[in-house]
């Protein structure tokens, strides 16, 4: 059974940093690309970033230069390092699996809540 | 800044048919945008429905279908059920920039 379990969400002050983790199981993590997607309270889904199997990354303009996505295939874990956090970064953050051959975005984690507030 | 546009809201009667669309500010949506569709019910995690324009996941009900229609990606629900009331999101891939963009979502009401 495919499982994605996010953790690390917390209340943080503006300008602060936070690292999210996503533990993957039930599939060969090393051959899948992964997304981070976020959803502010009562709002729609927003794509944040993607990491390839070899660690190459892309980011939405809104987080470029502030967020850093990485993966440790030996630990089957995806990370999102978030720096210079802003109030507008407040959201539930989901890790999502992406199958690269068919460009299929399929399994989602349950999400972790990041609240940026003073 | 690429914008992906969906109908903010649609209403359909039980048993009816409804088509949701997904347009790109850069021009016509093509198979190269690999349109994906997701359903999200209140308080739940989004669930994948369609990938690469028209392919269904193993769990996708047969009444859901995806296509390209008039330069847009489209999600058609035929024989709508009350449990289909939800928010629906499309996701497009832009190969030139290697970026992904979600549409703003369509709130589907079954009434």
Short mmCIF file of C-alpha atoms in Angstrom, two decimals:
data_model
loop_
_atom_site.label_atom_id
_atom_site.label_comp_id
_atom_site.label_asym_id
_atom_site.label_seq_id
_atom_site.Cartn_x
_atom_site.Cartn_y
_atom_site.Cartn_z
CA UNK A 1 0.00 0.00 0.00
CA UNK A 2 1.36 3.37 -1.04
CA UNK A 3 1.75 5.69 1.94
CA UNK A 4 3.01 9.24 2.16
CA UNK A 5 3.25 10.74 5.63
CA UNK A 6 4.17 14.38 6.06
CA UNK A 7 5.48 15.87 9.28
CA UNK A 8 7.16 19.01 10.56
CA UNK A 9 4.32 21.49 10.26
CA UNK A 10 4.23 24.08 13.04
CA UNK A 11 3.54 27.67 14.02
CA UNK A 12 6.45 29.89 13.00
CA UNK A 13 7.03 33.62 13.00
CA UNK A 14 7.40 35.61 9.78
CA UNK A 15 10.98 35.42 8.59
CA UNK A 16 11.49 32.07 10.26
CA UNK A 17 12.39 28.67 8.88
CA UNK A 18 10.86 25.22 8.95
CA UNK A 19 11.68 21.84 7.43
CA UNK A 20 8.95 19.48 6.33
CA UNK A 21 9.47 15.77 5.80
CA UNK A 22 7.51 13.21 3.84
CA UNK A 23 8.11 9.54 4.59
CA UNK A 24 7.25 7.28 1.68
CA UNK A 25 6.49 3.57 1.78
CA UNK A 26 4.83 0.87 -0.27
CA UNK A 27 6.53 1.72 -3.56
CA UNK A 28 10.07 2.12 -4.98
CA UNK A 29 10.62 5.73 -3.91
CA UNK A 30 13.84 6.11 -5.87
CA UNK A 31 12.15 5.85 -9.29
CA UNK A 32 9.37 8.36 -8.70
CA UNK A 33 9.44 12.12 -8.95
CA UNK A 34 7.71 13.98 -6.12
CA UNK A 35 5.73 17.21 -5.81
CA UNK A 36 5.01 19.52 -2.93
CA UNK A 37 1.58 21.12 -3.18
CA UNK A 38 0.00 23.54 -0.73
CA UNK A 39 -3.48 24.72 0.12
CA UNK A 40 -4.17 27.82 2.17
CA UNK A 41 -7.24 27.67 4.43
CA UNK A 42 -10.38 27.79 2.30
CA UNK A 43 -8.39 28.24 -0.89
CA UNK A 44 -7.39 26.15 -3.88
CA UNK A 45 -4.43 23.90 -4.57
CA UNK A 46 -1.12 25.50 -5.47
CA UNK A 47 1.85 23.66 -6.92
CA UNK A 48 5.03 24.47 -4.99
CA UNK A 49 7.89 22.35 -6.29
CA UNK A 50 8.98 19.12 -7.91
CA UNK A 51 12.08 16.97 -7.51
CA UNK A 52 13.25 14.38 -10.03
CA UNK A 53 14.77 11.05 -9.13
CA UNK A 54 18.27 12.50 -9.46
CA UNK A 55 17.50 15.52 -7.30
CA UNK A 56 16.87 18.09 -10.02
CA UNK A 57 14.27 20.58 -8.85
CA UNK A 58 11.81 23.19 -10.07
CA UNK A 59 9.88 25.75 -8.05
CA UNK A 60 6.89 28.03 -8.32
CA UNK A 61 7.89 31.67 -8.62
CA UNK A 62 6.27 32.43 -5.27
CA UNK A 63 8.76 30.25 -3.37
CA UNK A 64 11.85 30.30 -5.59
CA UNK A 65 14.91 31.32 -3.65
CA UNK A 66 13.22 30.71 -0.31
CA UNK A 67 12.28 27.02 -0.43
CA UNK A 68 14.54 24.08 -1.14
CA UNK A 69 13.26 20.60 -1.94
CA UNK A 70 15.46 17.56 -1.54
CA UNK A 71 15.23 13.81 -1.17
CA UNK A 72 17.11 11.01 0.52
CA UNK A 73 16.42 7.87 -1.46
CA UNK A 74 18.22 5.75 1.15
CA UNK A 75 15.64 6.86 3.72
CA UNK A 76 12.67 7.02 1.33
CA UNK A 77 12.10 10.57 2.48
CA UNK A 78 11.30 13.86 0.79
CA UNK A 79 12.09 17.21 2.39
CA UNK A 80 11.02 20.81 2.00
CA UNK A 81 13.24 23.40 3.64
CA UNK A 82 11.30 26.63 3.95
CA UNK A 83 13.17 29.86 4.74
CA UNK A 84 12.15 33.52 4.99
CA UNK A 85 8.59 32.41 5.66
CA UNK A 86 5.77 34.83 5.03
CA UNK A 87 2.22 35.03 6.35
CA UNK A 88 1.02 34.02 2.89
CA UNK A 89 2.92 30.73 3.14
CA UNK A 90 0.35 29.58 5.71
CA UNK A 91 -1.17 26.41 4.29
CA UNK A 92 -1.49 22.66 4.48
CA UNK A 93 1.48 21.20 2.63
CA UNK A 94 1.03 17.91 0.78
CA UNK A 95 3.64 15.65 -0.72
CA UNK A 96 2.39 14.00 -3.89
CA UNK A 97 3.81 11.19 -6.00
CA UNK A 98 4.55 11.78 -9.70
CA UNK A 99 5.17 8.88 -12.08
CA UNK A 100 7.58 10.30 -14.67
CA UNK A 101 6.90 8.01 -17.66
CA UNK A 102 3.17 8.67 -17.86
CA UNK A 103 3.38 12.04 -16.05
CA UNK A 104 0.84 10.78 -13.59
CA UNK A 105 0.24 12.57 -10.32
CA UNK A 106 -1.53 10.01 -8.19
CA UNK A 107 -1.02 9.47 -4.43
CA UNK A 108 -1.24 12.27 -1.87
CA UNK A 109 -0.15 12.41 1.74
CA UNK A 110 -2.55 13.61 4.43
CA UNK A 111 -0.81 16.98 4.66
CA UNK A 112 0.91 18.97 7.39
CA UNK A 113 -0.17 22.45 8.51
CA UNK A 114 2.26 25.33 8.45
CA UNK A 115 1.10 28.52 10.14
CA UNK A 116 3.16 31.68 9.75
CA UNK A 117 2.06 34.29 12.24
CA UNK A 118 3.45 36.64 14.84
CA UNK B 1 2.95 34.24 -14.88
CA UNK B 2 0.93 31.39 -16.34
CA UNK B 3 -2.69 31.24 -15.26
CA UNK B 4 -4.93 28.18 -15.54
CA UNK B 5 -8.64 29.00 -15.50
CA UNK B 6 -11.58 26.84 -14.50
CA UNK B 7 -15.25 27.65 -14.03
CA UNK B 8 -15.62 28.85 -10.42
CA UNK B 9 -18.85 26.95 -9.93
CA UNK B 10 -21.27 24.69 -11.76
CA UNK B 11 -24.57 23.10 -10.80
CA UNK B 12 -25.92 19.84 -12.17
CA UNK B 13 -28.97 17.70 -11.43
CA UNK B 14 -28.57 14.12 -10.23
CA UNK B 15 -28.30 11.82 -13.22
CA UNK B 16 -27.29 14.65 -15.50
CA UNK B 17 -24.12 15.35 -17.42
CA UNK B 18 -21.70 18.21 -16.83
CA UNK B 19 -18.40 19.24 -18.38
CA UNK B 20 -15.74 21.14 -16.48
CA UNK B 21 -13.01 22.88 -18.46
CA UNK B 22 -9.43 23.97 -17.88
CA UNK B 23 -7.88 26.74 -19.98
CA UNK B 24 -4.32 28.00 -20.16
CA UNK B 25 -3.29 31.65 -20.49
CA UNK B 26 -0.47 30.55 -22.82
CA UNK B 27 -2.82 29.18 -25.47
CA UNK B 28 -4.48 25.91 -26.33
CA UNK B 29 -4.10 23.06 -23.87
CA UNK B 30 -2.59 20.04 -25.58
CA UNK B 31 -1.68 16.51 -24.65
CA UNK B 32 1.81 17.87 -23.97
CA UNK B 33 0.40 19.65 -20.93
CA UNK B 34 -0.47 16.20 -19.54
CA UNK B 35 -3.72 17.39 -17.94
CA UNK B 36 -4.49 15.81 -14.59
CA UNK B 37 -7.79 16.13 -12.76
CA UNK B 38 -8.43 15.87 -9.00
CA UNK B 39 -11.49 15.74 -6.79
CA UNK B 40 -11.53 17.18 -3.29
CA UNK B 41 -14.40 16.87 -0.86
CA UNK B 42 -14.64 19.08 2.24
CA UNK B 43 -12.10 18.14 4.87
CA UNK B 44 -10.50 15.49 2.66
CA UNK B 45 -7.25 15.06 0.81
CA UNK B 46 -7.46 15.55 -2.96
CA UNK B 47 -7.97 12.37 -4.96
CA UNK B 48 -6.59 11.82 -8.44
CA UNK B 49 -9.18 11.09 -11.14
CA UNK B 50 -7.59 11.51 -14.59
CA UNK B 51 -4.02 11.67 -15.88
CA UNK B 52 -2.49 12.50 -19.25
CA UNK B 53 -5.71 14.03 -20.60
CA UNK B 54 -7.99 11.00 -20.57
CA UNK B 55 -6.53 8.10 -18.63
CA UNK B 56 -8.36 6.87 -15.54
CA UNK B 57 -6.82 5.56 -12.37
CA UNK B 58 -7.92 2.13 -11.21
CA UNK B 59 -10.19 3.75 -8.63
CA UNK B 60 -11.80 6.32 -10.95
CA UNK B 61 -15.54 5.69 -11.47
CA UNK B 62 -16.50 5.01 -15.08
CA UNK B 63 -18.78 8.06 -15.18
CA UNK B 64 -15.72 10.35 -15.16
CA UNK B 65 -13.93 10.99 -18.46
CA UNK B 66 -11.25 13.38 -19.64
CA UNK B 67 -10.65 14.95 -23.04
CA UNK B 68 -9.44 17.97 -24.96
CA UNK B 69 -12.26 20.23 -26.05
CA UNK B 70 -11.96 23.48 -27.97
CA UNK B 71 -8.40 24.16 -26.85
CA UNK B 72 -9.10 23.28 -23.25
CA UNK B 73 -8.79 20.21 -21.08
CA UNK B 74 -12.19 18.89 -20.08
CA UNK B 75 -13.60 16.63 -17.40
CA UNK B 76 -17.05 15.20 -18.12
CA UNK B 77 -19.26 13.55 -15.52
CA UNK B 78 -22.07 11.47 -16.99
CA UNK B 79 -24.88 10.24 -14.76
CA UNK B 80 -23.86 12.50 -11.89
CA UNK B 81 -24.33 11.12 -8.39
CA UNK B 82 -24.92 13.15 -5.21
CA UNK B 83 -21.52 12.05 -3.93
CA UNK B 84 -19.86 13.81 -6.88
CA UNK B 85 -20.50 17.15 -5.18
CA UNK B 86 -16.97 18.41 -4.60
CA UNK B 87 -14.24 20.77 -5.75
CA UNK B 88 -12.44 19.73 -8.92
CA UNK B 89 -8.96 20.87 -9.89
CA UNK B 90 -6.97 20.51 -13.07
CA UNK B 91 -3.17 20.47 -13.16
CA UNK B 92 -1.14 21.32 -16.26
CA UNK B 93 2.54 20.77 -17.04
CA UNK B 94 4.57 23.32 -18.99
CA UNK B 95 7.55 21.61 -20.54
CA UNK B 96 9.38 24.77 -21.55
CA UNK B 97 9.73 25.87 -17.95
CA UNK B 98 9.29 22.48 -16.31
CA UNK B 99 6.64 24.03 -14.09
CA UNK B 100 3.23 22.77 -13.04
CA UNK B 101 0.17 24.98 -12.48
CA UNK B 102 -3.16 24.16 -10.87
CA UNK B 103 -6.39 25.70 -12.00
CA UNK B 104 -8.38 27.68 -9.46
CA UNK B 105 -10.86 24.85 -9.04
CA UNK B 106 -14.54 24.32 -9.86
CA UNK B 107 -17.08 23.87 -7.09
CA UNK B 108 -19.60 21.37 -8.40
CA UNK B 109 -23.01 21.36 -6.78
CA UNK B 110 -25.41 18.47 -7.34
CA UNK B 111 -28.93 19.79 -6.89
#
